Structure formats: structure tokens, C-alpha cells
Amino acid sequence: NRRDNIWKYKEFLPVNADNRVSLDEGGTPFCKCEKIGKELGVDLYVKVEGSNPTGSFKDRGMSVGTTKAVDLGVNMVGCASTGNTSASLSAYAARAGLKCAVVLPSGKVALGKLAQAMFHGAKVFAIDGNFDDALKTITELALDGELYLLNSINPFRLEGQKTIGFELVHDLGWESPDRVILPVGNAGNISAIWKGITEFRDAGYIKDTPMMTGIQAVNSAPIANAVKAGEDTVTPVENPDTIATAIRIGAPVSSVKAMRAIKESNGTAETVTDDEILDAQKYLARTEGIGVEPASAASIAGLKKLVENGDVDKGERVVCIVTGHVLKDPNVAIDACEDPTPVSSDPNEIRNVIRTL
Ligand SMILES: Cc1ncc(COP(=O)(O)O)c(/C=C/C(=O)C(=O)O)c1O
């Protein structure tokens, strides 16, 4: 049975739903992960955002954001992106009939995302710098009125993404999990999910709220560094680096909102290494059959680390948000595996191997 899309919650969305720009986003799978849950001693669910139309959670924000752009009558939209934001905006702009310009960090965007941004018709600029440089550049163009900016500094993006919070409460039978774990880059998503959950609490649908837990790559962790040091303000990381290029962000634009979400929810933040991310990515794919891109696997790697540190109680009901599809970064996936075994057409060559599996 087809699950509802985000417009099921149109009364909570501050745009004219009659003008919605939609690719039937949201209503993503909510998978119980018995094996990993048993291994880690928690009641584990995974919210599979890679099942959205362009393969990441960004579609929820872009659906509402481009609907606002149509409401405003703009004719060009734009964003800086580590990849998924541009892939999503390019598709939604095409659907809305809006021109689209995206600025990407040269050579640091996963293949699938670059293919989408280009193929859906955005004008793609490659900047000799990182995501933070790209965001500064396109923000100047937005302030000059050249285009409507749809990075998560735009509140309508967060309005769309808060529906993840609505759905996971709905998926749990109108209950709150104990903890929500997700990867954090520009920090819009952790802020948005918290907003959605508190709106459902204030509407009287739920009483409890989850501990919001953000996971970052150890060399790209401005939010986690601040939380672990007990600081309220976030110090940008000058040269962020991680194989999880989606979260290779040093100056999160929503750091104030994210720190508030973590504090208000009695949550936390943790860092994981690239190796821990890659191990978790393969572990999730081969244990539970859920294929995600590296950044998304940070939520599983982070859960494992938090359990090992004793920061997660046995039996906690945990929802890990896995934010993008494995196909987004095919090079990392292929590099993590042994090459295909060349064989002739003689079935015995294969028989001798498969009998050893
Ligand atoms: C797969 C995946 N997982 C996690 C994040 C972090 O979410 P935020 O903390 O809300 O930024 C991103 C973000 C990507 C971009 O920022 C972009 O595409 O420009 C992502 O693509």
C-alpha cells in the first residue's frame, strides 16, 4: 500500500498546498532492524530517506521550497551543494518550470548526485573551493536578487524536512522514540526534525520527545566538537575533510538551531571516523539489506559508538535516519568490494566457487 506523501501534513506547511510542486516525496520506508538492534541491545528502526524521488531527504525540503518559489513568482532558484541539495533542486526546479543554478565544490561531489544535477537541467558551476566557499558565493547572488536561494538557510526547506519528524512518530503508532540519530552537515535536518516533533507535541499528539543525536565525521565536526567540549557556540572547522562528502561542511549554516535542538531535547553529538562510516555502510547493507551512501551510514556508526561508550541505554527505542541512497556514491561502494570474478561459460568454474560460500 502506497504510503502518503508529505502533503498529508499540508495544514502544518506554510505554503499554498494547491500550488504544490510535488514528486510524491516522503512516506519513506520505516524498517525495523532486528539483527543490528539485537547486536547493539536496542530497539532499532531505520527511516530510509534514500527512497525519496531523487534519492535523499532533500526532496521534502525542495518540494515546499520550490512551492514557495512559485508562490513568490521568482523565475530562478539556486543553491550551493555537496551534491544532494543540487540533485533535488535541479529536479524540482524542472518540475516547477523554474531556471536553476547550482554551485558545487570542484571534484568533491559524488558521481550520482552530479549526474542528477546536470541531467535535470540545472546550470552547474564548479568552484575551486569547498562547500562553505560555494555557499558564500551563491548567497551573495541571492542577496543581490539574482536568484531565490534554496539552501537550508531558507526556512521553507526546513518546513518540508520537519515531515520526517511527523512520519516517524506516525510510523511508531503515534509515539515518540527515545532517540533519533542522524548525520549532520549544514545542520538543517536535525533542526527540522526537532521542529516537527515539537509541533506534534504542542498539538497534543505525543507527550514525550526523543533525544536528538547528531553524528559527524571526525575531521568535519564543528557541532560535535562544541557539544563534546560543553560549549554553546560552534567554531567552524577550516578545512573539513571526510570520504562522506555529503557532510564535508565546516561552517554549518543552521548551527544555532541545531545546538538548540540538541540542548532542548537532552540529546548529544558524537564523531565517527571514515573507517567507522565505511564499516557501518557495508554492515547495514549486508545485514539488513538497506543500501545507503557513506554520510547516511554515519548514523549507524554513531549508534555503535554511543552504545560502546555506554551513552545509549539497553533497550532504548532508536530511529536512525539514513539520508541518501547507496547509488549516490557508486565509486565508494565499488571501491569497498572485491572485483567481480571473471569466468568462462563453463558452469563448473562457478559451481566450484559458490559451493565454498
Ligand atoms: C546524504 C546526506 N546526509 C546528511 C546530510 C546532512 O544534512 P544537513 O545537516 O541538513 O546538511 C546531507 C547534506 C547535504 C548537503 O548539505 C547538500 O547536499 O548540500 C546529505 O546529502
mmCIF file of C-alpha atoms and ligand atoms in Angstrom:
data_model
loop_
_atom_site.group_PDB
_atom_site.id
_atom_site.type_symbol
_atom_site.label_atom_id
_atom_site.label_comp_id
_atom_site.label_asym_id
_atom_site.label_seq_id
_atom_site.Cartn_x
_atom_site.Cartn_y
_atom_site.Cartn_z
ATOM 1 C CA ASN A 1 0.000 0.000 0.000
ATOM 2 C CA ARG A 2 1.441 3.348 -1.105
ATOM 3 C CA ARG A 3 2.221 5.482 1.957
ATOM 4 C CA ASP A 4 1.099 9.099 1.984
ATOM 5 C CA ASN A 5 3.449 11.850 0.772
ATOM 6 C CA ILE A 6 4.412 14.963 2.780
ATOM 7 C CA TRP A 7 1.303 16.853 1.643
ATOM 8 C CA LYS A 8 -0.734 14.666 4.005
ATOM 9 C CA TYR A 9 0.526 17.226 6.563
ATOM 10 C CA LYS A 10 -0.392 20.284 4.457
ATOM 11 C CA GLU A 11 -2.068 22.021 7.417
ATOM 12 C CA PHE A 12 1.408 22.170 9.039
ATOM 13 C CA LEU A 13 3.095 23.532 5.895
ATOM 14 C CA PRO A 14 3.162 27.346 5.483
ATOM 15 C CA VAL A 15 2.620 27.409 1.715
ATOM 16 C CA ASN A 16 -0.359 27.163 -0.594
ATOM 17 C CA ALA A 17 -0.744 23.385 -0.987
ATOM 18 C CA ASP A 18 -2.907 23.922 -4.084
ATOM 19 C CA ASN A 19 0.262 25.137 -5.877
ATOM 20 C CA ARG A 20 2.383 22.279 -4.554
ATOM 21 C CA VAL A 21 5.421 21.217 -6.587
ATOM 22 C CA SER A 22 5.490 17.531 -5.828
ATOM 23 C CA LEU A 23 7.166 14.324 -6.978
ATOM 24 C CA ASP A 24 5.254 12.327 -4.343
ATOM 25 C CA GLU A 25 8.102 12.823 -1.837
ATOM 26 C CA GLY A 26 8.045 11.431 1.694
ATOM 27 C CA GLY A 27 6.142 8.442 3.027
ATOM 28 C CA THR A 28 9.521 6.661 3.116
ATOM 29 C CA PRO A 29 10.120 3.129 4.455
ATOM 30 C CA PHE A 30 10.402 2.680 8.225
ATOM 31 C CA CYS A 31 12.352 -0.554 8.629
ATOM 32 C CA LYS A 32 12.750 -2.444 11.900
ATOM 33 C CA CYS A 33 16.358 -3.724 12.083
ATOM 34 C CA GLU A 34 16.169 -6.777 14.366
ATOM 35 C CA LYS A 35 19.680 -8.134 13.717
ATOM 36 C CA ILE A 36 21.633 -4.911 14.260
ATOM 37 C CA GLY A 37 19.262 -3.970 17.095
ATOM 38 C CA LYS A 38 19.911 -7.275 18.838
ATOM 39 C CA GLU A 39 23.652 -6.911 18.339
ATOM 40 C CA LEU A 40 23.637 -3.401 19.866
ATOM 41 C CA GLY A 41 20.966 -4.092 22.513
ATOM 42 C CA VAL A 42 18.468 -1.510 21.287
ATOM 43 C CA ASP A 43 15.059 -1.495 19.608
ATOM 44 C CA LEU A 44 16.277 -0.180 16.240
ATOM 45 C CA TYR A 45 14.292 1.314 13.382
ATOM 46 C CA VAL A 46 15.754 2.888 10.230
ATOM 47 C CA LYS A 47 13.965 5.640 8.270
ATOM 48 C CA VAL A 48 15.048 5.123 4.674
ATOM 49 C CA GLU A 49 15.205 8.590 3.097
ATOM 50 C CA GLY A 50 17.071 7.229 0.074
ATOM 51 C CA SER A 51 13.642 6.096 -1.147
ATOM 52 C CA ASN A 52 12.615 9.672 -1.961
ATOM 53 C CA PRO A 53 12.171 10.674 -5.639
ATOM 54 C CA THR A 54 15.770 11.894 -6.181
ATOM 55 C CA GLY A 55 17.227 9.556 -3.553
ATOM 56 C CA SER A 56 17.639 11.762 -0.463
ATOM 57 C CA PHE A 57 15.630 13.562 2.269
ATOM 58 C CA LYS A 58 16.291 16.869 0.488
ATOM 59 C CA ASP A 59 13.219 16.254 -1.680
ATOM 60 C CA ARG A 60 10.939 17.025 1.268
ATOM 61 C CA GLY A 61 12.522 20.459 1.691
ATOM 62 C CA MET A 62 12.697 21.182 -2.031
ATOM 63 C CA SER A 63 9.031 20.324 -2.566
ATOM 64 C CA VAL A 64 7.977 23.017 -0.067
ATOM 65 C CA GLY A 65 10.823 25.389 -1.075
ATOM 66 C CA THR A 66 10.004 25.349 -4.790
ATOM 67 C CA THR A 67 6.280 25.658 -3.957
ATOM 68 C CA LYS A 68 7.207 28.869 -2.101
ATOM 69 C CA ALA A 69 9.284 29.969 -5.098
ATOM 70 C CA VAL A 70 6.186 29.543 -7.310
ATOM 71 C CA ASP A 71 4.072 31.424 -4.724
ATOM 72 C CA LEU A 72 6.626 34.270 -4.869
ATOM 73 C CA GLY A 73 6.712 34.286 -8.668
ATOM 74 C CA VAL A 74 10.523 34.008 -8.888
ATOM 75 C CA ASN A 75 11.931 32.618 -12.124
ATOM 76 C CA MET A 76 15.331 31.392 -10.975
ATOM 77 C CA VAL A 77 16.326 29.300 -7.964
ATOM 78 C CA GLY A 78 19.797 28.320 -6.804
ATOM 79 C CA CYS A 79 21.893 26.563 -4.171
ATOM 80 C CA ALA A 80 25.364 25.585 -3.157
ATOM 81 C CA SER A 81 25.631 21.863 -2.538
ATOM 82 C CA THR A 82 27.770 18.903 -1.572
ATOM 83 C CA GLY A 83 25.529 17.139 -4.081
ATOM 84 C CA ASN A 84 22.111 16.019 -2.877
ATOM 85 C CA THR A 85 20.672 19.514 -2.463
ATOM 86 C CA SER A 86 21.619 20.323 -6.055
ATOM 87 C CA ALA A 87 20.309 16.982 -7.350
ATOM 88 C CA SER A 88 16.976 17.616 -5.649
ATOM 89 C CA LEU A 89 16.673 21.303 -6.560
ATOM 90 C CA SER A 90 17.502 20.574 -10.199
ATOM 91 C CA ALA A 91 14.637 18.046 -10.408
ATOM 92 C CA TYR A 92 12.073 20.150 -8.524
ATOM 93 C CA ALA A 93 13.015 23.304 -10.462
ATOM 94 C CA ALA A 94 12.478 21.367 -13.705
ATOM 95 C CA ARG A 95 9.074 20.206 -12.461
ATOM 96 C CA ALA A 96 8.131 23.764 -11.460
ATOM 97 C CA GLY A 97 9.430 25.292 -14.712
ATOM 98 C CA LEU A 98 11.995 27.389 -12.816
ATOM 99 C CA LYS A 99 15.526 28.141 -14.028
ATOM 100 C CA CYS A 100 18.184 26.688 -11.728
ATOM 101 C CA ALA A 101 21.851 27.447 -10.958
ATOM 102 C CA VAL A 102 23.951 25.341 -8.615
ATOM 103 C CA VAL A 103 27.500 25.821 -7.264
ATOM 104 C CA LEU A 104 29.454 22.682 -6.351
ATOM 105 C CA PRO A 105 32.912 22.149 -4.796
ATOM 106 C CA SER A 106 35.025 21.050 -7.744
ATOM 107 C CA GLY A 107 35.904 17.359 -7.646
ATOM 108 C CA LYS A 108 34.164 16.714 -4.326
ATOM 109 C CA VAL A 109 30.688 15.682 -5.456
ATOM 110 C CA ALA A 110 29.673 12.016 -5.667
ATOM 111 C CA LEU A 111 29.018 10.765 -9.200
ATOM 112 C CA GLY A 112 25.292 10.029 -8.892
ATOM 113 C CA LYS A 113 24.496 13.454 -7.476
ATOM 114 C CA LEU A 114 26.494 15.297 -10.150
ATOM 115 C CA ALA A 115 24.754 13.258 -12.848
ATOM 116 C CA GLN A 116 21.337 14.219 -11.461
ATOM 117 C CA ALA A 117 22.102 17.939 -11.097
ATOM 118 C CA MET A 118 23.381 18.086 -14.674
ATOM 119 C CA PHE A 119 20.768 15.811 -16.230
ATOM 120 C CA HIS A 120 17.727 17.561 -14.757
ATOM 121 C CA GLY A 121 18.933 20.745 -16.444
ATOM 122 C CA ALA A 122 20.500 22.954 -13.765
ATOM 123 C CA LYS A 123 23.341 25.261 -14.831
ATOM 124 C CA VAL A 124 26.170 23.656 -12.855
ATOM 125 C CA PHE A 125 29.155 25.714 -11.660
ATOM 126 C CA ALA A 126 32.245 24.031 -10.203
ATOM 127 C CA ILE A 127 34.022 26.271 -7.674
ATOM 128 C CA ASP A 128 37.691 25.834 -6.781
ATOM 129 C CA GLY A 129 36.930 25.675 -3.051
ATOM 130 C CA ASN A 130 34.770 23.755 -0.579
ATOM 131 C CA PHE A 131 31.042 23.774 0.150
ATOM 132 C CA ASP A 132 31.379 26.695 2.561
ATOM 133 C CA ASP A 133 33.025 28.801 -0.194
ATOM 134 C CA ALA A 134 30.263 27.783 -2.604
ATOM 135 C CA LEU A 135 27.554 28.818 -0.117
ATOM 136 C CA LYS A 136 29.159 32.241 0.443
ATOM 137 C CA THR A 137 29.288 32.848 -3.325
ATOM 138 C CA ILE A 138 25.705 31.903 -4.101
ATOM 139 C CA THR A 139 24.395 33.733 -1.027
ATOM 140 C CA GLU A 140 25.856 36.975 -2.441
ATOM 141 C CA LEU A 141 23.973 36.365 -5.692
ATOM 142 C CA ALA A 142 20.755 35.766 -3.710
ATOM 143 C CA LEU A 143 21.248 38.960 -1.681
ATOM 144 C CA ASP A 144 21.675 40.826 -4.990
ATOM 145 C CA GLY A 145 18.294 39.441 -6.065
ATOM 146 C CA GLU A 146 19.719 37.338 -8.899
ATOM 147 C CA LEU A 147 18.036 34.118 -7.684
ATOM 148 C CA TYR A 148 15.943 32.599 -4.871
ATOM 149 C CA LEU A 149 18.260 30.703 -2.505
ATOM 150 C CA LEU A 150 17.111 27.207 -1.523
ATOM 151 C CA ASN A 151 19.871 26.087 0.839
ATOM 152 C CA SER A 152 18.617 25.174 4.304
ATOM 153 C CA ILE A 153 19.158 28.777 5.434
ATOM 154 C CA ASN A 154 15.788 29.135 3.663
ATOM 155 C CA PRO A 155 13.184 28.258 6.333
ATOM 156 C CA PHE A 156 10.811 26.695 3.777
ATOM 157 C CA ARG A 157 13.364 23.898 3.285
ATOM 158 C CA LEU A 158 13.131 23.060 6.990
ATOM 159 C CA GLU A 159 9.331 23.202 6.837
ATOM 160 C CA GLY A 160 9.429 20.386 4.303
ATOM 161 C CA GLN A 161 12.014 18.335 6.160
ATOM 162 C CA LYS A 162 10.186 18.564 9.501
ATOM 163 C CA THR A 163 7.767 15.999 7.981
ATOM 164 C CA ILE A 164 10.405 13.357 8.768
ATOM 165 C CA GLY A 165 9.601 14.027 12.437
ATOM 166 C CA PHE A 166 5.873 13.756 11.739
ATOM 167 C CA GLU A 167 6.291 10.465 9.872
ATOM 168 C CA LEU A 168 8.480 8.669 12.376
ATOM 169 C CA VAL A 169 6.008 9.461 15.161
ATOM 170 C CA HIS A 170 3.245 8.222 12.860
ATOM 171 C CA ASP A 171 5.298 5.126 11.926
ATOM 172 C CA LEU A 172 5.725 4.292 15.645
ATOM 173 C CA GLY A 173 1.971 4.366 16.188
ATOM 174 C CA TRP A 174 1.753 7.951 17.391
ATOM 175 C CA GLU A 175 4.584 7.552 19.868
ATOM 176 C CA SER A 176 7.970 9.230 20.199
ATOM 177 C CA PRO A 177 11.184 7.147 20.036
ATOM 178 C CA ASP A 178 13.679 7.558 22.849
ATOM 179 C CA ARG A 179 16.344 8.789 20.460
ATOM 180 C CA VAL A 180 16.723 9.976 16.839
ATOM 181 C CA ILE A 181 20.220 9.640 15.351
ATOM 182 C CA LEU A 182 21.209 11.301 12.084
ATOM 183 C CA PRO A 183 24.263 12.596 10.227
ATOM 184 C CA VAL A 184 24.815 16.359 10.490
ATOM 185 C CA GLY A 185 26.395 18.582 7.826
ATOM 186 C CA ASN A 186 24.848 22.045 7.327
ATOM 187 C CA ALA A 187 22.652 21.116 10.356
ATOM 188 C CA GLY A 188 19.288 21.873 8.753
ATOM 189 C CA ASN A 189 17.870 18.367 9.076
ATOM 190 C CA ILE A 190 18.420 17.873 12.821
ATOM 191 C CA SER A 191 16.824 21.286 13.393
ATOM 192 C CA ALA A 192 13.895 20.480 11.096
ATOM 193 C CA ILE A 193 13.119 17.060 12.601
ATOM 194 C CA TRP A 194 13.148 18.551 16.110
ATOM 195 C CA LYS A 195 10.763 21.294 14.903
ATOM 196 C CA GLY A 196 8.354 18.690 13.518
ATOM 197 C CA ILE A 197 8.397 16.580 16.665
ATOM 198 C CA THR A 198 7.834 19.576 18.970
ATOM 199 C CA GLU A 199 4.957 20.737 16.757
ATOM 200 C CA PHE A 200 3.322 17.317 17.187
ATOM 201 C CA ARG A 201 3.959 17.530 20.952
ATOM 202 C CA ASP A 202 2.453 21.043 21.138
ATOM 203 C CA ALA A 203 -0.520 19.838 19.082
ATOM 204 C CA GLY A 204 -1.086 17.180 21.750
ATOM 205 C CA TYR A 205 -0.369 14.140 19.557
ATOM 206 C CA ILE A 206 2.571 12.959 21.687
ATOM 207 C CA LYS A 207 3.750 13.629 25.235
ATOM 208 C CA ASP A 208 7.399 12.504 25.114
ATOM 209 C CA THR A 209 10.110 13.681 22.731
ATOM 210 C CA PRO A 210 13.328 11.946 21.597
ATOM 211 C CA MET A 211 16.937 12.825 22.342
ATOM 212 C CA MET A 212 18.236 14.385 19.105
ATOM 213 C CA THR A 213 21.659 12.892 18.396
ATOM 214 C CA GLY A 214 23.863 14.327 15.657
ATOM 215 C CA ILE A 215 26.767 12.392 14.157
ATOM 216 C CA GLN A 216 29.655 13.996 12.279
ATOM 217 C CA ALA A 217 32.843 12.807 10.607
ATOM 218 C CA VAL A 218 35.737 13.364 12.986
ATOM 219 C CA ASN A 219 37.581 15.806 10.654
ATOM 220 C CA SER A 220 34.403 17.700 9.770
ATOM 221 C CA ALA A 221 32.676 18.030 13.136
ATOM 222 C CA PRO A 222 32.069 21.635 14.248
ATOM 223 C CA ILE A 223 28.779 20.783 16.005
ATOM 224 C CA ALA A 224 30.005 17.589 17.688
ATOM 225 C CA ASN A 225 33.230 19.329 18.768
ATOM 226 C CA ALA A 226 31.205 22.050 20.518
ATOM 227 C CA VAL A 227 28.800 19.581 22.195
ATOM 228 C CA LYS A 228 31.614 17.315 23.395
ATOM 229 C CA ALA A 229 33.503 20.346 24.771
ATOM 230 C CA GLY A 230 30.341 21.591 26.519
ATOM 231 C CA GLU A 231 30.435 24.832 24.544
ATOM 232 C CA ASP A 232 27.280 26.695 23.431
ATOM 233 C CA THR A 233 28.855 28.308 20.370
ATOM 234 C CA VAL A 234 30.137 26.445 17.314
ATOM 235 C CA THR A 235 33.628 27.132 15.961
ATOM 236 C CA PRO A 236 33.829 26.480 12.201
ATOM 237 C CA VAL A 237 36.310 23.860 11.002
ATOM 238 C CA GLU A 238 38.607 25.490 8.429
ATOM 239 C CA ASN A 239 39.381 22.548 6.144
ATOM 240 C CA PRO A 240 36.732 19.894 6.754
ATOM 241 C CA ASP A 241 37.547 16.525 5.227
ATOM 242 C CA THR A 242 35.813 13.136 5.044
ATOM 243 C CA ILE A 243 35.070 10.432 2.489
ATOM 244 C CA ALA A 244 31.409 11.130 3.347
ATOM 245 C CA THR A 245 31.456 14.142 1.035
ATOM 246 C CA ALA A 246 27.774 14.927 1.717
ATOM 247 C CA ILE A 247 28.695 16.120 5.224
ATOM 248 C CA ARG A 248 32.079 17.653 4.339
ATOM 249 C CA ILE A 249 30.976 21.012 5.777
ATOM 250 C CA GLY A 250 32.988 23.211 8.149
ATOM 251 C CA ALA A 251 30.621 26.117 8.834
ATOM 252 C CA PRO A 252 27.062 24.768 9.303
ATOM 253 C CA VAL A 253 24.533 27.442 8.413
ATOM 254 C CA SER A 254 21.991 26.120 10.948
ATOM 255 C CA SER A 255 24.406 25.551 13.837
ATOM 256 C CA VAL A 256 22.434 27.758 16.276
ATOM 257 C CA LYS A 257 19.174 25.876 15.552
ATOM 258 C CA ALA A 258 20.964 22.511 15.772
ATOM 259 C CA MET A 259 22.634 23.307 19.119
ATOM 260 C CA ARG A 260 19.225 24.380 20.458
ATOM 261 C CA ALA A 261 17.612 21.129 19.223
ATOM 262 C CA ILE A 262 20.319 19.051 20.901
ATOM 263 C CA LYS A 263 20.069 21.029 24.154
ATOM 264 C CA GLU A 264 16.262 21.209 24.335
ATOM 265 C CA SER A 265 15.914 17.510 23.565
ATOM 266 C CA ASN A 266 18.578 16.486 26.075
ATOM 267 C CA GLY A 267 20.371 14.976 23.095
ATOM 268 C CA THR A 268 24.042 14.810 22.180
ATOM 269 C CA ALA A 269 26.503 14.655 19.297
ATOM 270 C CA GLU A 270 29.331 12.270 18.513
ATOM 271 C CA THR A 271 32.081 11.881 15.889
ATOM 272 C CA VAL A 272 32.988 8.837 13.849
ATOM 273 C CA THR A 273 35.981 8.088 11.625
ATOM 274 C CA ASP A 274 35.781 7.448 7.884
ATOM 275 C CA ASP A 275 36.631 3.793 8.527
ATOM 276 C CA GLU A 276 33.780 3.504 11.027
ATOM 277 C CA ILE A 277 31.450 5.084 8.442
ATOM 278 C CA LEU A 278 32.522 2.668 5.680
ATOM 279 C CA ASP A 279 32.254 -0.342 8.008
ATOM 280 C CA ALA A 280 28.739 0.725 9.042
ATOM 281 C CA GLN A 281 27.731 1.305 5.422
ATOM 282 C CA LYS A 282 28.674 -2.276 4.465
ATOM 283 C CA TYR A 283 27.278 -3.708 7.752
ATOM 284 C CA LEU A 284 23.835 -2.131 7.161
ATOM 285 C CA ALA A 285 23.765 -3.232 3.504
ATOM 286 C CA ARG A 286 24.813 -6.828 4.207
ATOM 287 C CA THR A 287 22.998 -7.403 7.496
ATOM 288 C CA GLU A 288 19.700 -5.612 6.864
ATOM 289 C CA GLY A 289 19.704 -5.127 3.082
ATOM 290 C CA ILE A 290 19.489 -1.345 3.348
ATOM 291 C CA GLY A 291 21.812 0.457 0.902
ATOM 292 C CA VAL A 292 22.878 3.969 1.875
ATOM 293 C CA GLU A 293 25.593 6.446 0.903
ATOM 294 C CA PRO A 294 28.541 6.971 3.285
ATOM 295 C CA ALA A 295 27.202 10.053 5.125
ATOM 296 C CA SER A 296 23.954 8.228 5.916
ATOM 297 C CA ALA A 297 25.870 5.295 7.445
ATOM 298 C CA ALA A 298 27.307 7.741 9.987
ATOM 299 C CA SER A 299 24.059 7.378 11.947
ATOM 300 C CA ILE A 300 24.634 3.616 12.314
ATOM 301 C CA ALA A 301 28.362 4.105 13.047
ATOM 302 C CA GLY A 302 27.391 6.732 15.621
ATOM 303 C CA LEU A 303 24.840 4.437 17.295
ATOM 304 C CA LYS A 304 27.503 1.723 17.576
ATOM 305 C CA LYS A 305 29.984 4.141 19.132
ATOM 306 C CA LEU A 306 27.404 5.570 21.571
ATOM 307 C CA VAL A 307 26.459 2.052 22.686
ATOM 308 C CA GLU A 308 30.151 1.141 23.150
ATOM 309 C CA ASN A 309 30.675 4.367 25.164
ATOM 310 C CA GLY A 310 27.702 3.479 27.373
ATOM 311 C CA ASP A 311 25.860 6.634 26.232
ATOM 312 C CA VAL A 312 22.849 4.664 24.975
ATOM 313 C CA ASP A 313 20.828 2.615 27.455
ATOM 314 C CA LYS A 314 19.979 -1.005 26.727
ATOM 315 C CA GLY A 315 16.528 -1.356 25.212
ATOM 316 C CA GLU A 316 16.296 2.259 24.030
ATOM 317 C CA ARG A 317 13.935 2.708 21.100
ATOM 318 C CA VAL A 318 16.159 4.328 18.471
ATOM 319 C CA VAL A 319 15.378 5.674 14.998
ATOM 320 C CA CYS A 320 18.384 6.105 12.706
ATOM 321 C CA ILE A 321 17.708 8.415 9.770
ATOM 322 C CA VAL A 322 19.607 7.169 6.714
ATOM 323 C CA THR A 323 19.554 10.153 4.445
ATOM 324 C CA GLY A 324 20.686 9.106 0.940
ATOM 325 C CA HIS A 325 20.671 6.112 -1.418
ATOM 326 C CA VAL A 326 23.756 3.917 -1.948
ATOM 327 C CA LEU A 327 23.665 4.682 -5.707
ATOM 328 C CA LYS A 328 24.519 8.316 -4.996
ATOM 329 C CA ASP A 329 28.173 7.380 -4.484
ATOM 330 C CA PRO A 330 28.836 4.288 -6.634
ATOM 331 C CA ASN A 331 32.616 4.781 -6.618
ATOM 332 C CA VAL A 332 32.854 4.405 -2.835
ATOM 333 C CA ALA A 333 30.596 1.345 -2.961
ATOM 334 C CA ILE A 334 32.659 -0.374 -5.685
ATOM 335 C CA ASP A 335 35.996 0.547 -4.054
ATOM 336 C CA ALA A 336 34.786 -1.140 -0.842
ATOM 337 C CA CYS A 337 34.286 -4.503 -2.591
ATOM 338 C CA GLU A 338 36.358 -7.198 -4.309
ATOM 339 C CA ASP A 339 36.283 -7.134 -8.111
ATOM 340 C CA PRO A 340 33.820 -9.383 -9.969
ATOM 341 C CA THR A 341 35.338 -12.864 -10.585
ATOM 342 C CA PRO A 342 35.956 -13.401 -14.332
ATOM 343 C CA VAL A 343 34.730 -16.810 -15.546
ATOM 344 C CA SER A 344 34.286 -18.657 -18.839
ATOM 345 C CA SER A 345 30.851 -20.056 -19.813
ATOM 346 C CA ASP A 346 31.789 -23.372 -18.131
ATOM 347 C CA PRO A 347 29.296 -23.708 -15.195
ATOM 348 C CA ASN A 348 31.852 -25.728 -13.201
ATOM 349 C CA GLU A 349 34.026 -22.672 -12.697
ATOM 350 C CA ILE A 350 31.143 -21.021 -10.868
ATOM 351 C CA ARG A 351 29.981 -24.247 -9.165
ATOM 352 C CA ASN A 352 33.366 -24.694 -7.510
ATOM 353 C CA VAL A 353 33.221 -21.153 -6.090
ATOM 354 C CA ILE A 354 29.599 -20.965 -4.953
ATOM 355 C CA ARG A 355 29.958 -24.242 -3.068
ATOM 356 C CA THR A 356 32.542 -22.532 -0.864
ATOM 357 C CA LEU A 357 30.235 -19.587 0.034
HETATM 358 C C1 LIG B 1 23.126 12.169 2.350
HETATM 359 C C2 LIG B 1 23.200 13.347 3.306
HETATM 360 N N1 LIG B 1 23.172 13.094 4.625
HETATM 361 C C3 LIG B 1 23.234 14.103 5.521
HETATM 362 C C4 LIG B 1 23.357 15.423 5.126
HETATM 363 C C5 LIG B 1 23.435 16.483 6.203
HETATM 364 O O1 LIG B 1 22.177 17.105 6.342
HETATM 365 P P1 LIG B 1 22.182 18.606 6.931
HETATM 366 O O2 LIG B 1 22.819 18.521 8.285
HETATM 367 O O3 LIG B 1 20.765 19.045 6.974
HETATM 368 O O4 LIG B 1 23.015 19.421 5.964
HETATM 369 C C6 LIG B 1 23.396 15.741 3.757
HETATM 370 C C7 LIG B 1 23.534 17.162 3.360
HETATM 371 C C8 LIG B 1 23.860 17.520 2.102
HETATM 372 C C9 LIG B 1 24.043 18.924 1.756
HETATM 373 O O5 LIG B 1 24.238 19.777 2.613
HETATM 374 C C10 LIG B 1 23.989 19.274 0.328
HETATM 375 O O6 LIG B 1 23.534 18.434 -0.479
HETATM 376 O O7 LIG B 1 24.408 20.397 0.004
HETATM 377 C C11 LIG B 1 23.295 14.676 2.824
HETATM 378 O O8 LIG B 1 23.304 14.889 1.483
#
